[in-house]
PDB file of N, CA and C in Angstrom:
ATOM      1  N   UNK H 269      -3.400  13.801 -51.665  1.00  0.00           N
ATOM      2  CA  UNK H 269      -3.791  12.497 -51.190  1.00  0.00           C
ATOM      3  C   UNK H 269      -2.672  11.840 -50.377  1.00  0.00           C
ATOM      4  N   UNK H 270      -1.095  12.079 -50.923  1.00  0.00           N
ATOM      5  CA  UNK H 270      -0.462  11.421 -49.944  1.00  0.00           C
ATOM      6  C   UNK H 270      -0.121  11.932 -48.438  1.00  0.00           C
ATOM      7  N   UNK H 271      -0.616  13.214 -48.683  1.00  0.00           N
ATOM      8  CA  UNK H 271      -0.652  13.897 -47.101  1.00  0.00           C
ATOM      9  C   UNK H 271      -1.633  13.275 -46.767  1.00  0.00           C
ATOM     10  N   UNK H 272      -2.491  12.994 -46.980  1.00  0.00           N
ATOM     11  CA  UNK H 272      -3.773  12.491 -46.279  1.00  0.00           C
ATOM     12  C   UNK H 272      -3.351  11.217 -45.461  1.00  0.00           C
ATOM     13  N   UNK H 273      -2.660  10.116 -46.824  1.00  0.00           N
ATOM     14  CA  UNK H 273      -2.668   8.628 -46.180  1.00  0.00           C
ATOM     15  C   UNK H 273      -1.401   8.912 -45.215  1.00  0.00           C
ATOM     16  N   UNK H 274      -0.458   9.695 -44.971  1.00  0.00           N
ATOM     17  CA  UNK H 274       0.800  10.026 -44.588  1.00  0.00           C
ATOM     18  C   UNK H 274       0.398  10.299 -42.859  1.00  0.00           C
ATOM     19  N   UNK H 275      -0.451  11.631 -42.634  1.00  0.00           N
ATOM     20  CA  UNK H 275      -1.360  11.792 -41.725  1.00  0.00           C
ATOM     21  C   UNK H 275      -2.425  10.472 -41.280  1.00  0.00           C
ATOM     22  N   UNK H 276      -2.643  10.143 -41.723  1.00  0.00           N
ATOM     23  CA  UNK H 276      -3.960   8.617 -41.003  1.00  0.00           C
ATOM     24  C   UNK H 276      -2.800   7.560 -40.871  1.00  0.00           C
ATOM     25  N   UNK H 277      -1.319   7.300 -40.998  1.00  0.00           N
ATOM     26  CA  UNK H 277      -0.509   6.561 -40.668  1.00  0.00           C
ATOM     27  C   UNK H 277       0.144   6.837 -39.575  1.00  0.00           C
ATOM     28  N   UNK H 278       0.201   7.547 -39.127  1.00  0.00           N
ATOM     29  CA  UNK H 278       1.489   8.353 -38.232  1.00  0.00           C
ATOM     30  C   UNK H 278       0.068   8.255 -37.196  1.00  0.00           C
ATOM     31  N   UNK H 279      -1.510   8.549 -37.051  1.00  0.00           N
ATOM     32  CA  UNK H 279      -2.471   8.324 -35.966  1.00  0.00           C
ATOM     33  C   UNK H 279      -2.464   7.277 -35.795  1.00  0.00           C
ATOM     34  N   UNK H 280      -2.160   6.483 -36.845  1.00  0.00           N
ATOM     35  CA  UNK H 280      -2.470   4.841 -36.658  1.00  0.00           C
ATOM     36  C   UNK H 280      -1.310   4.235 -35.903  1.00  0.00           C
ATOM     37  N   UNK H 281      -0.629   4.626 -35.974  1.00  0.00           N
ATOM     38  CA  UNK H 281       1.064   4.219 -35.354  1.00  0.00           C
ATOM     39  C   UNK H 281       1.085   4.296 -33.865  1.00  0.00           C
ATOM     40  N   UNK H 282       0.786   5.875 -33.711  1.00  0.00           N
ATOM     41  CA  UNK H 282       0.291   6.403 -32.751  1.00  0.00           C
ATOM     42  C   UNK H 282      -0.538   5.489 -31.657  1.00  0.00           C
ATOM     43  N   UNK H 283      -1.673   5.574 -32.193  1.00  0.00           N
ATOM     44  CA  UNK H 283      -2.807   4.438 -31.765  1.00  0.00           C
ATOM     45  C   UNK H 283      -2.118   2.779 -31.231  1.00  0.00           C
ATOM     46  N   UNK H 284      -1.569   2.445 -32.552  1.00  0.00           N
ATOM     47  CA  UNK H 284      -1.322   1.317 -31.346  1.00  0.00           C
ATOM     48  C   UNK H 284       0.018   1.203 -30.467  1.00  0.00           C
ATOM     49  N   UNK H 285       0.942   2.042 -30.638  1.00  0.00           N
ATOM     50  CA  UNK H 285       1.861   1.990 -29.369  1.00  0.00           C
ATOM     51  C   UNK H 285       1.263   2.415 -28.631  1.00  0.00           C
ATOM     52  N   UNK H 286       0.028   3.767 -28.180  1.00  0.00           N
ATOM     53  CA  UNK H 286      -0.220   3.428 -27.107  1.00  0.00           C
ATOM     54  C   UNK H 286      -1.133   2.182 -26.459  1.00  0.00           C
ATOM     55  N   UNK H 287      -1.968   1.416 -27.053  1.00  0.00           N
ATOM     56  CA  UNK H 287      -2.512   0.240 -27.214  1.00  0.00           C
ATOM     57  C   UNK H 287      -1.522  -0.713 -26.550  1.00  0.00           C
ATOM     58  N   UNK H 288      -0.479  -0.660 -27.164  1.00  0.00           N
ATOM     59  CA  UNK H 288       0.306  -1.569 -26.624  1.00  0.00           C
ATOM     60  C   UNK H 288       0.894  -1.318 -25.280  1.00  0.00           C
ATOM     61  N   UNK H 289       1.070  -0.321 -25.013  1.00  0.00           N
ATOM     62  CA  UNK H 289       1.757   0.108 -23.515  1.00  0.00           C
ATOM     63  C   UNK H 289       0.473   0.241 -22.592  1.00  0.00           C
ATOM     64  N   UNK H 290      -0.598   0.623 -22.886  1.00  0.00           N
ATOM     65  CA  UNK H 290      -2.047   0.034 -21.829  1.00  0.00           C
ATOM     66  C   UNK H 290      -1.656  -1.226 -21.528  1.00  0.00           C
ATOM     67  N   UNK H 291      -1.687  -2.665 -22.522  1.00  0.00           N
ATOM     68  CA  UNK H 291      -1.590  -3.777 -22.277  1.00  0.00           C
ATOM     69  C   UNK H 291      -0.584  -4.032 -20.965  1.00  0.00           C
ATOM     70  N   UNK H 292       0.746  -3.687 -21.370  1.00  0.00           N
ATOM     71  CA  UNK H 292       1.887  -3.838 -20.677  1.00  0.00           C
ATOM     72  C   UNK H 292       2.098  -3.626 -19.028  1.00  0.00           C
ATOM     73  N   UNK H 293       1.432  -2.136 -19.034  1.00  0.00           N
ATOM     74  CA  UNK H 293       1.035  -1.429 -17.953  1.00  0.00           C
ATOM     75  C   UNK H 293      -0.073  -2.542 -16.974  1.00  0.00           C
ATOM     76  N   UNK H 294      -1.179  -2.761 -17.821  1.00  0.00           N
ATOM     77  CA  UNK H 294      -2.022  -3.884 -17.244  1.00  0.00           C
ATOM     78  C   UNK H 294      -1.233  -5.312 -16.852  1.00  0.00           C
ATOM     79  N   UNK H 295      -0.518  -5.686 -17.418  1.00  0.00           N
ATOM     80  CA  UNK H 295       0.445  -6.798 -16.725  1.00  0.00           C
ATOM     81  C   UNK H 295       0.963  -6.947 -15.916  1.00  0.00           C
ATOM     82  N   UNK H 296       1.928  -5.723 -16.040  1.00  0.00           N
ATOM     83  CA  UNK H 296       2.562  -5.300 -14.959  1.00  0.00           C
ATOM     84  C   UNK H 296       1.649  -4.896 -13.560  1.00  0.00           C
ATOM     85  N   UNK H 297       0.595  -4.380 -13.433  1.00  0.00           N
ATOM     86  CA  UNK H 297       0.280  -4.395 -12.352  1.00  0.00           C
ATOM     87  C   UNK H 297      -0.620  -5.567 -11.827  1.00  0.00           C
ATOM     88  N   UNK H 298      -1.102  -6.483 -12.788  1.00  0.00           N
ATOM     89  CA  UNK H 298      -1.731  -8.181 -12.508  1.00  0.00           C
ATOM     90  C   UNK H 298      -0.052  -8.495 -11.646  1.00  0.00           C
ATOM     91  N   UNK H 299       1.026  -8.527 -11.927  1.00  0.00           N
ATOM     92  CA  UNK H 299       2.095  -9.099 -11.362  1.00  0.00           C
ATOM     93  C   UNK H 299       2.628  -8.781 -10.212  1.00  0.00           C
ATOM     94  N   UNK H 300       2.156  -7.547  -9.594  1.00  0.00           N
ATOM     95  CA  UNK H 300       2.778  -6.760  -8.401  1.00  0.00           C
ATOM     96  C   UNK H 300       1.206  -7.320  -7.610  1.00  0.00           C
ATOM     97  N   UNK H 301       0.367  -7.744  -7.711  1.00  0.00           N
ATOM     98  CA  UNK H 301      -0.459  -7.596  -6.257  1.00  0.00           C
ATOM     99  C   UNK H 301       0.086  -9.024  -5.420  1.00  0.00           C
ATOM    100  N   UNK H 302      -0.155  -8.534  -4.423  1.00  0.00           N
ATOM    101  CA  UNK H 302      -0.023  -9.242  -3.045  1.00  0.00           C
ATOM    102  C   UNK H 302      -1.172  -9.602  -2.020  1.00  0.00           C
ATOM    103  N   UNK H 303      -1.647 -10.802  -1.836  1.00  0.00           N
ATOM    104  CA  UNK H 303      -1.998 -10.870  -0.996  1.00  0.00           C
ATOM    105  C   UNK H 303      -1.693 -10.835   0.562  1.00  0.00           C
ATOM    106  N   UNK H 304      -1.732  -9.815   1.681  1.00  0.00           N
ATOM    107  CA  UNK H 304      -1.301 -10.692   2.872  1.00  0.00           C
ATOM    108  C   UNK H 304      -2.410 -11.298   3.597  1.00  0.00           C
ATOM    109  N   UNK H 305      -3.304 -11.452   3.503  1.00  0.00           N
ATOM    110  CA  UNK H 305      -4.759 -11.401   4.479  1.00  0.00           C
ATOM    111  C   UNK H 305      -4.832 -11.206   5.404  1.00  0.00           C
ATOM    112  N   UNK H 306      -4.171 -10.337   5.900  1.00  0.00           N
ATOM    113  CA  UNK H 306      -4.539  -9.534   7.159  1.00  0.00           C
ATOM    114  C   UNK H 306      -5.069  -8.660   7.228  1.00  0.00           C
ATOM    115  N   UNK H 307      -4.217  -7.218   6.529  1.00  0.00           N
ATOM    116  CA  UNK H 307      -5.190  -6.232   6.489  1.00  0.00           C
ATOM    117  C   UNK H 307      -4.904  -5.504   4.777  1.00  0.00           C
ATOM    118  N   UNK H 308      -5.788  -4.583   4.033  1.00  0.00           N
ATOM    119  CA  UNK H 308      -6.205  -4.803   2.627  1.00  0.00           C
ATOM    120  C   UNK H 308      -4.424  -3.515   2.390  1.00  0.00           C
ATOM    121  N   UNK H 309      -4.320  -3.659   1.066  1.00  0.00           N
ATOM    122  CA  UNK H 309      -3.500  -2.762   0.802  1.00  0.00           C
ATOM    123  C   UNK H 309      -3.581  -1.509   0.972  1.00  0.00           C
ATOM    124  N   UNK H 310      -2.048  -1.019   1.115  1.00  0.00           N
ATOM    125  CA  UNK H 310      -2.060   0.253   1.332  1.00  0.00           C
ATOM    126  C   UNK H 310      -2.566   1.397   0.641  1.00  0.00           C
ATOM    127  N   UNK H 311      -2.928   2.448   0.834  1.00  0.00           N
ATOM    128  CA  UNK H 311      -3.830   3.055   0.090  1.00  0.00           C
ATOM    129  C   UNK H 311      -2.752   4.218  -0.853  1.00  0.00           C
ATOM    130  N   UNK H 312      -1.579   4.599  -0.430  1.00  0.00           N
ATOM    131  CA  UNK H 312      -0.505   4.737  -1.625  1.00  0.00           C
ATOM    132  C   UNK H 312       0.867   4.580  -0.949  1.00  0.00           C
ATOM    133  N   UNK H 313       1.259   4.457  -1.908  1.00  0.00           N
ATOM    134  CA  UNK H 313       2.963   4.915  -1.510  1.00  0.00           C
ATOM    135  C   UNK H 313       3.600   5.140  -0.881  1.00  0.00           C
ATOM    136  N   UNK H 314       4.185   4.697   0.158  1.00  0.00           N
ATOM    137  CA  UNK H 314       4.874   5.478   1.522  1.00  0.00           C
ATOM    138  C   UNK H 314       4.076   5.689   2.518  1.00  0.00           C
ATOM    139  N   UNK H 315       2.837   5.079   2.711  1.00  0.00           N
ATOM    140  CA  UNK H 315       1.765   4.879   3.985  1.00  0.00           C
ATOM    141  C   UNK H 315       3.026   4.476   4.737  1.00  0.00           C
ATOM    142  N   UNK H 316       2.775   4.406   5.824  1.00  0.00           N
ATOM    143  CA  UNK H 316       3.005   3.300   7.164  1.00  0.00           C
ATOM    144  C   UNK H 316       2.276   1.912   7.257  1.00  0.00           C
ATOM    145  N   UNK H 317       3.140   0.972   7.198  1.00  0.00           N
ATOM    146  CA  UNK H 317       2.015  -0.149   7.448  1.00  0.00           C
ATOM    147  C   UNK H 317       0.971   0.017   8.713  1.00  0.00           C
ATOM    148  N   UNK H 318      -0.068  -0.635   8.133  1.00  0.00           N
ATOM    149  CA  UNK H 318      -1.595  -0.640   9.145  1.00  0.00           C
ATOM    150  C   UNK H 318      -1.374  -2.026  10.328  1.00  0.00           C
ATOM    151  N   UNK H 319      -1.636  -1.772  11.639  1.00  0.00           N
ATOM    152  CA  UNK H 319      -1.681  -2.372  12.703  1.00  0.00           C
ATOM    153  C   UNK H 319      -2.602  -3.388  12.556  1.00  0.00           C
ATOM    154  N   UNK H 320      -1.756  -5.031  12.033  1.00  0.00           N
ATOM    155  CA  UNK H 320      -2.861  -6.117  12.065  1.00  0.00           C
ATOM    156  C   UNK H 320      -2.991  -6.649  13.379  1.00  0.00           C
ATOM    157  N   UNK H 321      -3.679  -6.439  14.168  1.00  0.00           N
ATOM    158  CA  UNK H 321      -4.104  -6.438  15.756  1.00  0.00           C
ATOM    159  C   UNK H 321      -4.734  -4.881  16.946  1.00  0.00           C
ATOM    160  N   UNK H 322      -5.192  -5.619  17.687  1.00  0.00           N
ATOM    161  CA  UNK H 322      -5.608  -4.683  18.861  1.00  0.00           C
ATOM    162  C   UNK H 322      -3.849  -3.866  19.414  1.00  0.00           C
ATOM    163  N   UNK H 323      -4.515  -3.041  19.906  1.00  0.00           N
ATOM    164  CA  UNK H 323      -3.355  -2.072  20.296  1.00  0.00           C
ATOM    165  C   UNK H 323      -3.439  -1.248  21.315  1.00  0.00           C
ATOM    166  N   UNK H 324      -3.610  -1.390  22.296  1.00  0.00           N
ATOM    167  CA  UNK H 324      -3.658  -0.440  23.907  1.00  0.00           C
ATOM    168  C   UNK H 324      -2.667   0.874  23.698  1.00  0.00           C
ATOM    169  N   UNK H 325      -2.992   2.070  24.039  1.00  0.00           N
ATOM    170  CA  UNK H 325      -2.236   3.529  23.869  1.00  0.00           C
ATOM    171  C   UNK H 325      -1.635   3.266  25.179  1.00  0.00           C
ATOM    172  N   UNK H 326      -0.178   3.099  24.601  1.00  0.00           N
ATOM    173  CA  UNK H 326       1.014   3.620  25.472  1.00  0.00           C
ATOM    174  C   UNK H 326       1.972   5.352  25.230  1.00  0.00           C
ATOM    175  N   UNK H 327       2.358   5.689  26.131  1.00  0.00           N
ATOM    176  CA  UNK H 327       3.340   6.806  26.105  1.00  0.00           C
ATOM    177  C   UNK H 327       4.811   6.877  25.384  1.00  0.00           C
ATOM    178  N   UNK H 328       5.478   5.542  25.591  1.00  0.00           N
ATOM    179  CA  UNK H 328       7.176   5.101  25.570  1.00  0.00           C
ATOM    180  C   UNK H 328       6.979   4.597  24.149  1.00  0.00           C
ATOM    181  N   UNK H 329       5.814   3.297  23.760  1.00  0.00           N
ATOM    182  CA  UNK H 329       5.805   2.469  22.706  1.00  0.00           C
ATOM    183  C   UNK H 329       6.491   1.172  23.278  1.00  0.00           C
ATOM    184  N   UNK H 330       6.897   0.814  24.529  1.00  0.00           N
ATOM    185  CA  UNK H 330       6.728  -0.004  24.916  1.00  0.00           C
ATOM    186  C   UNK H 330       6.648  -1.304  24.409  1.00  0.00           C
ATOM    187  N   UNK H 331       5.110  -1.487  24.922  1.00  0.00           N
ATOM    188  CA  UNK H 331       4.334  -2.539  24.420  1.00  0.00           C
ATOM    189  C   UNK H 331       4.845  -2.859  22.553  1.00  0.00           C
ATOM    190  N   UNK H 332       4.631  -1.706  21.801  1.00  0.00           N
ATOM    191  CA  UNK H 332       5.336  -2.709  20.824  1.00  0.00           C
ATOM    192  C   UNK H 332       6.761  -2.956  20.761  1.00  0.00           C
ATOM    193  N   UNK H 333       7.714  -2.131  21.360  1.00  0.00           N
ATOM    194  CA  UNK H 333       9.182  -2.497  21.125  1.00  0.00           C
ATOM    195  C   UNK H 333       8.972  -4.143  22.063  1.00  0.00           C
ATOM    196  N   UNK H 334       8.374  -3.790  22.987  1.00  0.00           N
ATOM    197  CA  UNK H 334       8.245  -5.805  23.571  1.00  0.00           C
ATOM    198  C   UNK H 334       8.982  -6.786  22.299  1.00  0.00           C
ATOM    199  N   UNK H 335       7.970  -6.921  21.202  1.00  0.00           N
ATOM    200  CA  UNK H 335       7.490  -7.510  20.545  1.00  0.00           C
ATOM    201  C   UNK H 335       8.407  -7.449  18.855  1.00  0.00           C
ATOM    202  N   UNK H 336       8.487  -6.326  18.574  1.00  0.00           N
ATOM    203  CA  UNK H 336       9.052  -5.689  16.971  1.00  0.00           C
ATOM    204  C   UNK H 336      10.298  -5.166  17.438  1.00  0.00           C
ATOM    205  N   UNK H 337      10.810  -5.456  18.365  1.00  0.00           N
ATOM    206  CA  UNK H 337      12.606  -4.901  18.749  1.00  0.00           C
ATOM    207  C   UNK H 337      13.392  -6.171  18.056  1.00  0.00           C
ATOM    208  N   UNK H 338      13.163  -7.010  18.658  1.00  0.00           N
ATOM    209  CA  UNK H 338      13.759  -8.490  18.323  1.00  0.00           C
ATOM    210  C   UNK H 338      12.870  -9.177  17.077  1.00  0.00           C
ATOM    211  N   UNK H 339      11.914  -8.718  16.672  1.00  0.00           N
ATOM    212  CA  UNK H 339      10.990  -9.751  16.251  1.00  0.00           C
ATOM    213  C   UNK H 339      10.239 -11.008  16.167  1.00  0.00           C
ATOM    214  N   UNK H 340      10.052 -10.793  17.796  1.00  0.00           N
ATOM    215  CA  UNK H 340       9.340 -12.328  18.306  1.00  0.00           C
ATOM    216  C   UNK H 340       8.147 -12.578  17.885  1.00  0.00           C
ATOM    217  N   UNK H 341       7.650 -14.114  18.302  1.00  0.00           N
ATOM    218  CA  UNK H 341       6.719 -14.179  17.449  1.00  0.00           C
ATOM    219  C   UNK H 341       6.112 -13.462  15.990  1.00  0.00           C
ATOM    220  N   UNK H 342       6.901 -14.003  15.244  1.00  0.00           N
ATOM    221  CA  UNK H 342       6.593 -13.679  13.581  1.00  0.00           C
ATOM    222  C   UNK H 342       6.125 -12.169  13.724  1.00  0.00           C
ATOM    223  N   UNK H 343       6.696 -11.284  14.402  1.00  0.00           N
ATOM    224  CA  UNK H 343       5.700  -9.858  14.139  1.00  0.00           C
ATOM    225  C   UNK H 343       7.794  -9.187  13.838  1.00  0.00           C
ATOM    226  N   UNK H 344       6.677  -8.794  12.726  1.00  0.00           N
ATOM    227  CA  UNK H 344       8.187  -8.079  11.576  1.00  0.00           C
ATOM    228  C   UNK H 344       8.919  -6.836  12.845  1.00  0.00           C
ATOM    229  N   UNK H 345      10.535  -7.090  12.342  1.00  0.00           N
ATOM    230  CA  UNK H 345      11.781  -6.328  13.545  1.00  0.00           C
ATOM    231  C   UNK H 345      11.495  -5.394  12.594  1.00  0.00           C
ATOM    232  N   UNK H 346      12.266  -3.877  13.543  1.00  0.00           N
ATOM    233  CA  UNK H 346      11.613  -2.527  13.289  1.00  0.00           C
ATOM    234  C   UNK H 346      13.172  -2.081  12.526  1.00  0.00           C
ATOM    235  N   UNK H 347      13.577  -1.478  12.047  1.00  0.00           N
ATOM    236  CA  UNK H 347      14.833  -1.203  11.146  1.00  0.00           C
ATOM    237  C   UNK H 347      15.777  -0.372  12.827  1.00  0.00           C
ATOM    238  N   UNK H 348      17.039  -0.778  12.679  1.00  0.00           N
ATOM    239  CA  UNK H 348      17.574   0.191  13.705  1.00  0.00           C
ATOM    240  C   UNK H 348      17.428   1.912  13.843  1.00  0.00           C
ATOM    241  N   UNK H 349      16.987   2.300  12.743  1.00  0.00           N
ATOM    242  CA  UNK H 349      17.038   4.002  12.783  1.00  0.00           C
ATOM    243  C   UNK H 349      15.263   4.079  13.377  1.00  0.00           C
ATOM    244  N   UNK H 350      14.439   3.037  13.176  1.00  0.00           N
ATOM    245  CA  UNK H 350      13.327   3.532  13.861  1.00  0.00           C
ATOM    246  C   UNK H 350      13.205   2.782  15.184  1.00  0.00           C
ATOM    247  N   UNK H 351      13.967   2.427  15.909  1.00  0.00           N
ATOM    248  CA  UNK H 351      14.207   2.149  16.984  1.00  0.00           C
ATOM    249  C   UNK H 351      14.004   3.280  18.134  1.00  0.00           C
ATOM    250  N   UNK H 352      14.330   4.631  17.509  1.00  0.00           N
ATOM    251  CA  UNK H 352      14.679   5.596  18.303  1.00  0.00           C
ATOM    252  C   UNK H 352      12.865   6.098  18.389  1.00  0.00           C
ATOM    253  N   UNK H 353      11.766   5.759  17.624  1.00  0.00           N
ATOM    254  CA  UNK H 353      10.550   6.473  17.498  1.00  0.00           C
ATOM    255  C   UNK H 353       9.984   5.785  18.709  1.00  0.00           C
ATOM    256  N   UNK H 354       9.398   6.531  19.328  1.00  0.00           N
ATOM    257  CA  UNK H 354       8.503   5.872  20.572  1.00  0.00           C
ATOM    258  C   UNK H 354       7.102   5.732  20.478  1.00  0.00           C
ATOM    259  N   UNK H 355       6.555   7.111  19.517  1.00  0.00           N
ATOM    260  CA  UNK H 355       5.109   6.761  19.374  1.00  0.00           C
ATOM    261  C   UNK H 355       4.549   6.093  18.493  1.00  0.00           C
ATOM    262  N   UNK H 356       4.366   4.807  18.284  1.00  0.00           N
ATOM    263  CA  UNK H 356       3.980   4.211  16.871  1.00  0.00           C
ATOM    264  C   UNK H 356       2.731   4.865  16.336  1.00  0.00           C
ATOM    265  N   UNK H 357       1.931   5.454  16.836  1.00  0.00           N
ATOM    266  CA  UNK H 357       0.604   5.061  16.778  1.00  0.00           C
ATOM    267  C   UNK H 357       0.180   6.769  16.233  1.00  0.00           C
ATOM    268  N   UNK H 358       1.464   7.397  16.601  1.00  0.00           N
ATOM    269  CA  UNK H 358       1.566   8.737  15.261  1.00  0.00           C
ATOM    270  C   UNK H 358       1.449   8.471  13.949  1.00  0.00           C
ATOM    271  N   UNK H 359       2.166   7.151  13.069  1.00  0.00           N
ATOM    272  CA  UNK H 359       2.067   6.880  12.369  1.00  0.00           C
ATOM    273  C   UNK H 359       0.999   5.718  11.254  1.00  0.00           C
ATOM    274  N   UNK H 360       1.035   4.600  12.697  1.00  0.00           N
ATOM    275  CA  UNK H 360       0.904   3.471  12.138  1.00  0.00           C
ATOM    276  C   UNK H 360      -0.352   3.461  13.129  1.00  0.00           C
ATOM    277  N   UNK H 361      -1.471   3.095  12.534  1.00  0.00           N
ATOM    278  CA  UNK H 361      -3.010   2.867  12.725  1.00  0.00           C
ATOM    279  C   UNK H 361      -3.251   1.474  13.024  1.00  0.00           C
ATOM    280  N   UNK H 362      -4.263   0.972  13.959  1.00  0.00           N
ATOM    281  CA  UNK H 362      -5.115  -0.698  13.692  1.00  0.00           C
ATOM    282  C   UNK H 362      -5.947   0.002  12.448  1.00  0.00           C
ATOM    283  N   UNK H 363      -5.653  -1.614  12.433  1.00  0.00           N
ATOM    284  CA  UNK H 363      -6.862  -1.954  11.088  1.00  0.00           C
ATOM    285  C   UNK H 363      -7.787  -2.386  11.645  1.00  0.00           C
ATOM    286  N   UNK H 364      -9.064  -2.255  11.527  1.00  0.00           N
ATOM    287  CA  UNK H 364     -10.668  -2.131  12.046  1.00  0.00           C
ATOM    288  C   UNK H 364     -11.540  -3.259  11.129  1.00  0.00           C
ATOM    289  N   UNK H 365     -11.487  -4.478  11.104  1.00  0.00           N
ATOM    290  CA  UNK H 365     -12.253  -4.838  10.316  1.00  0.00           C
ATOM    291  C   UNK H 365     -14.234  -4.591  10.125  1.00  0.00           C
ATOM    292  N   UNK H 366     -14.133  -4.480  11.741  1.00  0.00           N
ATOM    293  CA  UNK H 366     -16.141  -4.315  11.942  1.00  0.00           C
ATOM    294  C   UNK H 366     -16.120  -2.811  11.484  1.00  0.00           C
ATOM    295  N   UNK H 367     -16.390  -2.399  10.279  1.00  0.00           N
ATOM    296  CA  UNK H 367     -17.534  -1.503   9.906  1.00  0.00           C
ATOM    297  C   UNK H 367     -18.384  -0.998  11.124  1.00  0.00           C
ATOM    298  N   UNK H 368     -18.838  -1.664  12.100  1.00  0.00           N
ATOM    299  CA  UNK H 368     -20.132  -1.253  12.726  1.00  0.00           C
ATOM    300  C   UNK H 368     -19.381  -0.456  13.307  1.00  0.00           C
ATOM    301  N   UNK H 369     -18.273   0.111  13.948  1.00  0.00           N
ATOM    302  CA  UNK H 369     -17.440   0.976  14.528  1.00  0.00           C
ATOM    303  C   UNK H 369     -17.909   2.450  14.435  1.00  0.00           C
ATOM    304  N   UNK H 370     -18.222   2.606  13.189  1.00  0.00           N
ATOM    305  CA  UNK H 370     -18.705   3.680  12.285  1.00  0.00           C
ATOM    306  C   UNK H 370     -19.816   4.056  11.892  1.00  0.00           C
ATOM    307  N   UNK H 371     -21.259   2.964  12.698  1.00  0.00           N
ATOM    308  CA  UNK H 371     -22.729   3.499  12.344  1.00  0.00           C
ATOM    309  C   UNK H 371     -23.079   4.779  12.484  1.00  0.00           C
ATOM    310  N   UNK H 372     -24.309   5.070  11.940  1.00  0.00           N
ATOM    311  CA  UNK H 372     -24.874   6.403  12.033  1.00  0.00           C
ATOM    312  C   UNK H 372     -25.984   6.594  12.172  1.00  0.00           C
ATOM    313  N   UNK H 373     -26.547   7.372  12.302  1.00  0.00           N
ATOM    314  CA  UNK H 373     -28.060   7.554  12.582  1.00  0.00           C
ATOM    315  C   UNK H 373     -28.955   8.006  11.386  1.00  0.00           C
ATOM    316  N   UNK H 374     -28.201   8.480  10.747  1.00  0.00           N
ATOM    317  CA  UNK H 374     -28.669   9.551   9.065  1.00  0.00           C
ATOM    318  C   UNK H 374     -29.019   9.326   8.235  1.00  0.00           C
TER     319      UNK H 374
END
């Protein structure tokens, strides 16, 4: 019998530390979201941020060093080591809000 209650203690123990670290885990990620309202979060880890605006295909990258070299008008400066990348648009996508972009016939 005391193996028994010995065994149903040690599950029970069990049971609620992990109980308790679900909770924790759930907090912790209520505390990390962000809104920006522009465009929705990234879809994991080490994405590239998504292009909140229209974006014309250039060759050089140009058009955005214009803009993200200095960081004019509130549009976030680019770190000096990616200064040297010319094609943004290898990486970093517009964000599409119209759905209809994507109809189908099917």
């Amino acid at each position: 019998m005391k193996r028994r209650n010995r065994f149903l203690f040690v599950w029970l123990a069990l049971g609620l530390v992990l109980l308790a670290f679900s909770a924790f885990q759930t907090a912790m990620a209520a505390e990390k979201s962000v809104d920006t309202g522009l465009v929705p979060d990234q879809t994991s880890t080490g994405d590239p941020p998504l292009i909140p605006h229209e974006v014309e295909a250039s060759d050089n990258g140009e058009d955005c060093l214009a803009c993200h070299k200095d960081g004019d008008d509130d549009a976030p400066k680019i770190p000096e080591w990616h200064a040297t990348l010319t094609d943004c648009r290898q990486c970093h996508i517009p964000y599409v809000k119209n759905s209809d972009v994507f109809k189908t016939t099917y």
